[in-house]
Short mmCIF file of C-alpha atoms and ligand atoms in Angstrom, two decimals:
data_model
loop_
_atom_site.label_atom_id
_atom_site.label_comp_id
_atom_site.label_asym_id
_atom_site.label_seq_id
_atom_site.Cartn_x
_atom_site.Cartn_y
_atom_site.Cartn_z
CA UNK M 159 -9.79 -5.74 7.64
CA UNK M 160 -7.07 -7.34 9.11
CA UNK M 161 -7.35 -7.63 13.07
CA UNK M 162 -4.04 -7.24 15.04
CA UNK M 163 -3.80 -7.19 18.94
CA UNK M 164 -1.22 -4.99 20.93
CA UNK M 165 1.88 -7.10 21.86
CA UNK M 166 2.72 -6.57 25.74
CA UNK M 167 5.50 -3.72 26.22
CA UNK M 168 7.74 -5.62 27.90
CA UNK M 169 7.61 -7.83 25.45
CA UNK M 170 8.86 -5.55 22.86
CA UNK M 171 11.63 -3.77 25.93
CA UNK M 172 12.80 -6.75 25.74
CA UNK M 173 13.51 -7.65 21.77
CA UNK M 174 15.14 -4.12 21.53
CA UNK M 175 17.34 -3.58 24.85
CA UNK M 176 20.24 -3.63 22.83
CA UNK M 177 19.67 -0.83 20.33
CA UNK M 178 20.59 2.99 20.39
CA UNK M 179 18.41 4.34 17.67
CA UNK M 180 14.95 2.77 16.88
CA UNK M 181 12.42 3.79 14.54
CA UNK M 182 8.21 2.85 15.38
CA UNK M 183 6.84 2.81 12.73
CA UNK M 184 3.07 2.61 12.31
CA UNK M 185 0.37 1.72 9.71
CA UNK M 186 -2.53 4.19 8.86
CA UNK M 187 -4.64 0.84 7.34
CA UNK M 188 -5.65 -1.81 9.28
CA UNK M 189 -4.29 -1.43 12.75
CA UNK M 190 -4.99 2.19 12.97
CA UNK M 191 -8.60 1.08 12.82
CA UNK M 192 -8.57 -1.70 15.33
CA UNK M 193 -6.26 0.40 17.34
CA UNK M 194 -3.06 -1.60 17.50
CA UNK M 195 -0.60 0.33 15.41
CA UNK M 196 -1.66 3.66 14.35
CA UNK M 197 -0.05 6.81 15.15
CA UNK M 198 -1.48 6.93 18.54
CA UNK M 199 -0.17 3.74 19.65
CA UNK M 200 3.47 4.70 17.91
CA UNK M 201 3.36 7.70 20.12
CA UNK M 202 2.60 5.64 23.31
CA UNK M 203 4.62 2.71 22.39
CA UNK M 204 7.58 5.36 21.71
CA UNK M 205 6.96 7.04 24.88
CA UNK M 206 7.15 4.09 26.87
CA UNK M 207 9.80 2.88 25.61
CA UNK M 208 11.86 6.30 25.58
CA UNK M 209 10.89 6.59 29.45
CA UNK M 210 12.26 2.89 29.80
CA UNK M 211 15.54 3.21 29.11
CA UNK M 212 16.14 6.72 30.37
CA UNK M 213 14.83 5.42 33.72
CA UNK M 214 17.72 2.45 33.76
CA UNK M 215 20.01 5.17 32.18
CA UNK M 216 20.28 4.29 29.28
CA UNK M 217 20.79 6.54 25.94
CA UNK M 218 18.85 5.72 23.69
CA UNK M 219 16.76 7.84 20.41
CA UNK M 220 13.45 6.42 19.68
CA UNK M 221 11.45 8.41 16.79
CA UNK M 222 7.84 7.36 15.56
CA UNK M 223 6.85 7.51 11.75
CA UNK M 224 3.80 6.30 10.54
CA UNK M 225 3.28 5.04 6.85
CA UNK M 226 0.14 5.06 5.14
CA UNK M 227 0.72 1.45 4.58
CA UNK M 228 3.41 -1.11 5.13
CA UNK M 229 2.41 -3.09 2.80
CA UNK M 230 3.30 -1.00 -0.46
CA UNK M 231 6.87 -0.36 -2.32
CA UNK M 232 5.64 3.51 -2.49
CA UNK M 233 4.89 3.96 0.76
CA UNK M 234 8.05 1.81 1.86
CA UNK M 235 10.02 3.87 -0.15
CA UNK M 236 9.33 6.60 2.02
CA UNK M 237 12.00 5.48 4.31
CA UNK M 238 14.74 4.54 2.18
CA UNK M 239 16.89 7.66 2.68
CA UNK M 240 16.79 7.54 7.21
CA UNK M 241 16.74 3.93 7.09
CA UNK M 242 19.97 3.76 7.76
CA UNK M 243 20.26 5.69 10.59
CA UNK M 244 18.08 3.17 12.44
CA UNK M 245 19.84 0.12 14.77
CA UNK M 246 16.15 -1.47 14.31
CA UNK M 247 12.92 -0.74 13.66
CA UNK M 248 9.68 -1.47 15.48
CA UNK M 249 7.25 -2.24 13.22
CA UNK M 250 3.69 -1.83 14.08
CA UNK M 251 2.19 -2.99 10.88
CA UNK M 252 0.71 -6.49 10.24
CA UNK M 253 2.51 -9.17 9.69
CA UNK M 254 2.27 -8.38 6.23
CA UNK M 255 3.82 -5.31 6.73
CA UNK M 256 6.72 -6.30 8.90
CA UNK M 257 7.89 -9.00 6.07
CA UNK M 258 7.37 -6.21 3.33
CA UNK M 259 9.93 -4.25 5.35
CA UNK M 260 12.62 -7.08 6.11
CA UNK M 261 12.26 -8.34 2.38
CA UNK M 262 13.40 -4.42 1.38
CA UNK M 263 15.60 -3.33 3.97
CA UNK M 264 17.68 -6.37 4.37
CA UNK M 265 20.21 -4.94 6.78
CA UNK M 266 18.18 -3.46 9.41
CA UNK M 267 17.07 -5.57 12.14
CA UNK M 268 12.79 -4.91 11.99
CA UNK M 269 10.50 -6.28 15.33
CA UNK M 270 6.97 -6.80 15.52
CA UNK M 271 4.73 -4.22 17.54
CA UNK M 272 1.78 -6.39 17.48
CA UNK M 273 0.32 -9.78 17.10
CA UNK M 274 -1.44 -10.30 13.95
CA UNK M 275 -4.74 -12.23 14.53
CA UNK M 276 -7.27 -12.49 11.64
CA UNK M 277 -9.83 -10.98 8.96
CA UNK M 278 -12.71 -9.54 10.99
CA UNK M 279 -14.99 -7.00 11.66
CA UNK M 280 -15.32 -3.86 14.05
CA UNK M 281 -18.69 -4.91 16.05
CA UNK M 282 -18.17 -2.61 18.63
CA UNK M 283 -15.49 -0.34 19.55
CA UNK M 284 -13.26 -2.35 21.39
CA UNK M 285 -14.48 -5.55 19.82
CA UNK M 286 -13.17 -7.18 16.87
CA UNK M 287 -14.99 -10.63 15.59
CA UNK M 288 -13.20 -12.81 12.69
CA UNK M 289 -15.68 -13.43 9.58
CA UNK M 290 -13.17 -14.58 7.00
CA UNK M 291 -9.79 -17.27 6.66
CA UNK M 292 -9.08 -16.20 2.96
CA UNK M 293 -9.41 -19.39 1.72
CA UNK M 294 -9.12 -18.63 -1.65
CA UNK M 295 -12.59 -20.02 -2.93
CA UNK M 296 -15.53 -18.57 -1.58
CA UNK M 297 -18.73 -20.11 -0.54
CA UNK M 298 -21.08 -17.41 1.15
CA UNK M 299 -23.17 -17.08 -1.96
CA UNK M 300 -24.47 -20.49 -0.95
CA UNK M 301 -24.85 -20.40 2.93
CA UNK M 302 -26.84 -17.23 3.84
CA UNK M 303 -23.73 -14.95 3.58
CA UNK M 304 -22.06 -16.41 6.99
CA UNK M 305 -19.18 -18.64 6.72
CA UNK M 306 -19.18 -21.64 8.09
CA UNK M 307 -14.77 -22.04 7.47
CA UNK M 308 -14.04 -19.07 9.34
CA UNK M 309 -17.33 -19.70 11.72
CA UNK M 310 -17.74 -23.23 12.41
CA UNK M 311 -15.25 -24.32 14.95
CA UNK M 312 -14.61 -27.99 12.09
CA UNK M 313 -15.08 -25.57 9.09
CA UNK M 314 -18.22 -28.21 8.33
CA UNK M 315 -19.93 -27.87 4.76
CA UNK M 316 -22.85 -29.19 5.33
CA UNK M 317 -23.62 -28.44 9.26
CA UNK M 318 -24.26 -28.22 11.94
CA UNK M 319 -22.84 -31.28 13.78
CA UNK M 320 -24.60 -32.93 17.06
CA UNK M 321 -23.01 -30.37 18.82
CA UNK M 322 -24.95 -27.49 18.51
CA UNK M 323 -27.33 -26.50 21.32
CA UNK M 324 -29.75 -23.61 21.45
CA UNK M 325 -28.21 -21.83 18.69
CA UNK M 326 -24.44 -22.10 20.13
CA UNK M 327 -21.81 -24.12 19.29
CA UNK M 328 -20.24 -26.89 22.14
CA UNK M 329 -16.54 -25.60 21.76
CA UNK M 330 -18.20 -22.93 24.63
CA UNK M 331 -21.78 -21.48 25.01
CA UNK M 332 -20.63 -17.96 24.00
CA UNK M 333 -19.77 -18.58 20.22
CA UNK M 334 -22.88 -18.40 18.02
CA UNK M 335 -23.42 -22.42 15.91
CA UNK M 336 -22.47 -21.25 12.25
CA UNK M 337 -24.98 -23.42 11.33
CA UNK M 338 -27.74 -21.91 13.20
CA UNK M 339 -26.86 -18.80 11.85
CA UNK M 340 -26.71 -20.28 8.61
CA UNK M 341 -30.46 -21.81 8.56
CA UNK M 342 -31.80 -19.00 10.44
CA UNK M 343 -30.68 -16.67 7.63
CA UNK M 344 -31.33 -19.05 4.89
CA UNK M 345 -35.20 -18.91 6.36
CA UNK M 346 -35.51 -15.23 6.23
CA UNK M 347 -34.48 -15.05 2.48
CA UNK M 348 -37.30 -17.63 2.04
CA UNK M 349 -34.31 -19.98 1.02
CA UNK M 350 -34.10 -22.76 2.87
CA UNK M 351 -34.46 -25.19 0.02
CA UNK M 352 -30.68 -24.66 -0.56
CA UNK M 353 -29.53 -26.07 2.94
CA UNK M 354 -30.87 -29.51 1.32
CA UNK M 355 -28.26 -29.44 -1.22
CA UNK M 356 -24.85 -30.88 -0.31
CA UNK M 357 -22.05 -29.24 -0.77
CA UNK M 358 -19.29 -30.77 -2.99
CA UNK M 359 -15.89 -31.30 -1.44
CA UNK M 360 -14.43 -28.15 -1.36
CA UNK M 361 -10.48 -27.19 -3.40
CA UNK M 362 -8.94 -26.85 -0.16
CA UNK M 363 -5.56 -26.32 -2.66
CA UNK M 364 -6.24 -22.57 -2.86
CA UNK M 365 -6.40 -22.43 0.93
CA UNK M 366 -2.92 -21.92 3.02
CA UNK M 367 -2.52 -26.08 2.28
CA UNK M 368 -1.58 -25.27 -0.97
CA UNK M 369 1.20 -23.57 0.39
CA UNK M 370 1.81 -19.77 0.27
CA UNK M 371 -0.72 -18.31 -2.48
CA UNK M 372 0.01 -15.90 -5.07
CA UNK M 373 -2.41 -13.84 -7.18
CA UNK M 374 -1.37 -12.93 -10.71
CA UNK M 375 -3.21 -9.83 -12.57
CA UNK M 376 -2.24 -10.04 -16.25
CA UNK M 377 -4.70 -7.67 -16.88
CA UNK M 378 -3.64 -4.76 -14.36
CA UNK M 379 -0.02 -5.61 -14.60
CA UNK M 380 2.62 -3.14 -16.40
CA UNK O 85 -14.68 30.18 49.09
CA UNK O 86 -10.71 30.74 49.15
CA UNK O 87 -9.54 27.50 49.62
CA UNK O 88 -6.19 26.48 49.87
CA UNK O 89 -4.26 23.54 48.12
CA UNK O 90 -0.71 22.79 47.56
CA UNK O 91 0.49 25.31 44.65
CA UNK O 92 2.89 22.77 42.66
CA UNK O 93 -0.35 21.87 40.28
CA UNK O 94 -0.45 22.92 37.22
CA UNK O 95 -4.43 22.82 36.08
CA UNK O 96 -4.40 22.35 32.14
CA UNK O 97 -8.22 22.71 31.85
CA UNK O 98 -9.78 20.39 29.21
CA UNK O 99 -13.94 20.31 27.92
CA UNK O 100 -14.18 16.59 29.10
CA UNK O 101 -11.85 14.30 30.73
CA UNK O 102 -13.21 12.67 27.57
CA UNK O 103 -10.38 14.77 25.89
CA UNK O 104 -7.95 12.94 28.01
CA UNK O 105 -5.54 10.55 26.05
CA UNK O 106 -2.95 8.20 27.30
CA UNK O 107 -0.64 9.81 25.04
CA UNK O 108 -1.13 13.30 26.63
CA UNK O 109 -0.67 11.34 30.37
CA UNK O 110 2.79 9.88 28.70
CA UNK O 111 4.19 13.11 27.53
CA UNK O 112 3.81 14.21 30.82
CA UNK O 113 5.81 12.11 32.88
CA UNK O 114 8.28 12.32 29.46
CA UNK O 115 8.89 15.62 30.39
CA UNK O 116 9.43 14.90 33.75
CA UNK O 117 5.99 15.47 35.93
CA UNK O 118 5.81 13.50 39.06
CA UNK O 119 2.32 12.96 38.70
CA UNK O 120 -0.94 13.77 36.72
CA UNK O 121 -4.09 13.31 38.12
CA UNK O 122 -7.55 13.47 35.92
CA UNK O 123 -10.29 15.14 37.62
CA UNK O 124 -13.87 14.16 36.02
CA UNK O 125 -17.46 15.05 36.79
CA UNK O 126 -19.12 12.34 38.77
CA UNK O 127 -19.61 9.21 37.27
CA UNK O 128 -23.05 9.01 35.49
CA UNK O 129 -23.43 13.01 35.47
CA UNK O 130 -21.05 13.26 31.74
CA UNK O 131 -22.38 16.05 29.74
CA UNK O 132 -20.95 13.76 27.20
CA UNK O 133 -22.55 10.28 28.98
CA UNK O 134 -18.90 8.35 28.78
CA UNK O 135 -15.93 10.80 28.64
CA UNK O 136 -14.98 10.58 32.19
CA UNK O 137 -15.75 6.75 31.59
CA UNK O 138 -12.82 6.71 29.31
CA UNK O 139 -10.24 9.06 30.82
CA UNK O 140 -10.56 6.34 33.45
CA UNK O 141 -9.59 3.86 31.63
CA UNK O 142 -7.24 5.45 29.91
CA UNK O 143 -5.62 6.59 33.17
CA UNK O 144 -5.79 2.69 34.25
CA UNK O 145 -3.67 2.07 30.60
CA UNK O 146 -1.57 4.59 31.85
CA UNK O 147 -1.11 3.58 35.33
CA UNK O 148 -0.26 0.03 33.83
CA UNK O 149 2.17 1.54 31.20
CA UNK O 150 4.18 2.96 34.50
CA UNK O 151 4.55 0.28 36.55
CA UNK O 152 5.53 -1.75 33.35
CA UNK O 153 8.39 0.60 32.92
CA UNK O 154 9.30 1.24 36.62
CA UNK O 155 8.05 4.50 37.03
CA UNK O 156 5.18 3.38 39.24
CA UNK O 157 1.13 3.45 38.16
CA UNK O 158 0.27 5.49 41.46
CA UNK O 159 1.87 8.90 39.88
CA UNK O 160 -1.35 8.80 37.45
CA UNK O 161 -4.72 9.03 39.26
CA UNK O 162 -8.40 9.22 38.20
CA UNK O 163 -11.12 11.43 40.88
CA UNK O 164 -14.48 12.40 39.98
CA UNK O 165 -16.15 15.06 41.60
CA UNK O 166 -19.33 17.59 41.01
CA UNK O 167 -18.51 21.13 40.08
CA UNK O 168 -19.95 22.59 43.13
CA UNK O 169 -17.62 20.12 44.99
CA UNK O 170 -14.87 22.84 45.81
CA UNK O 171 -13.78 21.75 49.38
CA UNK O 172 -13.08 18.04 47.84
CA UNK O 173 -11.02 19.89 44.68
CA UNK O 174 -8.94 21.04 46.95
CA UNK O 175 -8.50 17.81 49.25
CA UNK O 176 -7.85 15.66 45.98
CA UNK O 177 -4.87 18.21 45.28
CA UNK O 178 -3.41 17.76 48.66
CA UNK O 179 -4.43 13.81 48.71
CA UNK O 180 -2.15 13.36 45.56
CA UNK O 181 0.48 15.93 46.42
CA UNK O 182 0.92 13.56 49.79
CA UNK O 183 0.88 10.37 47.23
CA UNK O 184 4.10 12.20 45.26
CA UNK O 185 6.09 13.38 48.31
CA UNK O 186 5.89 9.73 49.44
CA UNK O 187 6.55 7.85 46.02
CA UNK O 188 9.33 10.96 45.34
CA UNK O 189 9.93 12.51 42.57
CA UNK O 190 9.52 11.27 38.81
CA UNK O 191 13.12 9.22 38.18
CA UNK O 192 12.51 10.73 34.17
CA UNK O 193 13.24 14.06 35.64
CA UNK O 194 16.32 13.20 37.53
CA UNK O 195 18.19 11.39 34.15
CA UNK O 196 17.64 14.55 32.59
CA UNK O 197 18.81 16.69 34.68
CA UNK O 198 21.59 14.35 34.65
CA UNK O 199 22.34 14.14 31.18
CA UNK O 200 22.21 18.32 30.99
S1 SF4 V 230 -21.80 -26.61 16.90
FE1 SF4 V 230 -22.07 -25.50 14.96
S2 SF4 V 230 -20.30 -24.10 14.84
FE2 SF4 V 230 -19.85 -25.59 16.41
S3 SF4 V 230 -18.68 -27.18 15.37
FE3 SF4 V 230 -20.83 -27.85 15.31
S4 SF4 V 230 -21.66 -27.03 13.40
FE4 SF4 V 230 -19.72 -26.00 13.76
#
C-alpha cells in the first residue's frame, strides 16, 4: 500500500489560517490503514483545528468527510454538489489523491494532511517498512522475492557491494544488506545457482526517469 | 468506605482504558471540559495485557495536541491504580481538580459562551 506519515498540526494551522469554511477530507484506502488519514484522524485533525481557532477567536466551520478513495472520479464525484461551499479543503489522501482533487475542482484551494512516503508494508502496528519504488519493470522473480531497488541503499543488480557487514548494510547497522537477504533466501529455495548470473542493465526508462508514467488498458477501456 | 472527592467529575465508565481514543479526549475539551483524566488498572495488571498501555499514549497524543493548540497538555492526564485502591481514586480526583483550578478553566468554554 501506499505509506503516508501525519504532517505536524501546526503545520497544517498554519496553511489554512485564512479560511472560514474548510472541509477534511479523508481516504478509507491507504492511509486509513497506516493510520494517517482515515476517518479517525479527520475527526482529530478537525477537532484540533476547530479548537484552534475558537481559542484565538476566530469563526471558523470545519466539517470532516471521508471518501472511500481520493483517487477515483466516482468517489470524487461525491463532493461535487458542497464543494462549493468550501474556502479550502484539507485533504488527507495521498498525494495521489490531493492532485486528483485539484485537477477536478479547479477553484477550490485543496492542502495536504499528510506527507506521502512510499510503497510498503504493515510489519507491525505502528511500523511501516518500504518494499517497492514502482519502477515499472520488475525483477523479484530473479532475486529471492526481495528487491534490491527499493532495498539496497545503490539499487545494485548484482550485490552486495564491500559494504555489507554481518548481514547489514554500511549506510547504518539497523537496515538489513539487500543482498544478504537476497542470498540467504536464494539458499533456502535451493537456488543459489541464479545469484551467479548477471543481471543485464536494467530499462531504467519505465522508472520515474522516463518522466511521469502512464499505463494504457486497451483491453479494459470503454 | 465513603470517601469524599470533589463532585465536578463526571465518571463516564468504560471496559478498558483500552476503549479510550484521542478522538473521545478531543470532543471533550470541544465541548468545553476543563480537563479529562484516564484512570487505568495498574500497569502490567490489563485484563486486556495493553489497553491501559495505549490510553496512555493516546492521552500523551492528546496532551501534545493541546499544547499545540494553546489549550495546555496538563488538562489531559493518565493514573493507574488497582481496583481495591479507593483512598487513591479519590486523591487522583482532588490531585487533578487542584491541577484545573490552577491552569483555570478550558478557554473553548469561554468563546462559546461568548459567541451565545
Ligand atoms: S551493503 Fe548491501 S544494501 Fe547496502 S548498499 Fe551495499 S549491497 Fe546495497
Amino acid at each position: 500500500m501506499i505509506v503516508a506519515d501525519r504532517k505536524p498540526i501546526e503545520e497544517i494551522i498554519e496553511e489554512v489560517k485564512g479560511y472560514k469554511h474548510i472541509l477534511v477530507l479523508g481516504c478509507n484506502e491507504c492511509v486509513t490503514v497506516c493510520e494517517a488519514g482515515g476517518k479517525k484522524e479527520v475527526g482529530v485533525l478537525a477537532s484540533a483545528l476547530r479548537m484552534h481557532a475558537m481559542n484565538e477567536g476566530r469563526e471558523v466551520q470545519i466539517d470532516e468527510h471521508t471518501l472511500e478513495r481520493q483517487c477515483d472520479h466516482e468517489y470524487l464525484e461525491e463532493i461535487r454538489d458542497r464543494i462549493d461551499q468550501y474556502d479550502a479543503v484539507v485533504s488527507l489522501a495521498c498525494g495521489v489523491g490531493v492532485q486528483f482533487m485539484a485537477e477536478k475542482y479547479h477553484s477550490t484551494p485543496i492542502y495536504p494532511g499528510v506527507n506521502t512516503t512510499f510503497l510498503g508494508a504493515t510489519e507491525e502496528r505502528g511500523l511501516w517498512t518500504e518494499r517497492c519504488q514502482a519502477c515499472g519493470s520488475c525483477i523479484l522473480a530473479r532475486t529471492g522475492g526481495i528487491c534490491p531497488i527499493a532495498r539496497c541503499a545503490k539499487r545494485l543488480l548484482n550485490g552486495p557491494c564491500g559494504g555489507s557487514s554481518s548481514g547489514r548494510c554500511e549506510i547504518n547497522k539497523d537496515v538489513d544488506c539487500a543482498w544478504h537477504l537476497i542470498i540467504e533466501r536464494l539458499k533456502a529455495l535451493g537456488k543459489l545457482e541464479d545469484y551467479e548470473e548477471l543481471s543485464p542493465l536494467k530499462d531504467w526508462s519505465k522508472d520515474r526517469a522516463g518522466g511521469p508514467r502512464k499505463v494504457v488498458r486497451e483491453d479494459v477501456q470503454l | 468506605m465513603r470517601l469524599k472527592y470533589p463532585t465536578d467529575i463526571r465518571i463516564v465508565r468504560v471496559p478498558c482504558t483500552g476503549k479510550v481514543d484521542v478522538l473521545h479526549m478531543l470532543r471533550a475539551f470541544e465541548k468545553g471540559a476543563d480537563g479529562v483524566y484516564v484512570v487505568g488498572c495498574l500497569e502490567g495488571d490489563c485484563h486486556y495485557n495493553s489497553g491501559n498501555l495505549r490510553a496512555r499514549k493516546r492521552v500523551e497524543q492528546v496532551q501534545k495536541i493541546l499544547d499545540t493548540i494553546g489549550i495546555g497538555g496538563e488538562r489531559a492526564q493518565m493514573y493507574n491504580l488497582s481496583s481495591g485502591e479507593g483512598p487513591l481514586f479519590a486523591k487522583y480526583a482532588t490531585e487533578m481538580h487542584e491541577r484545573i483550578l490552577e491552569m483555570g478553566p478550558n478557554p473553548i468554554k469561554a468563546r462559546r459562551q461568548q459567541a451565545a
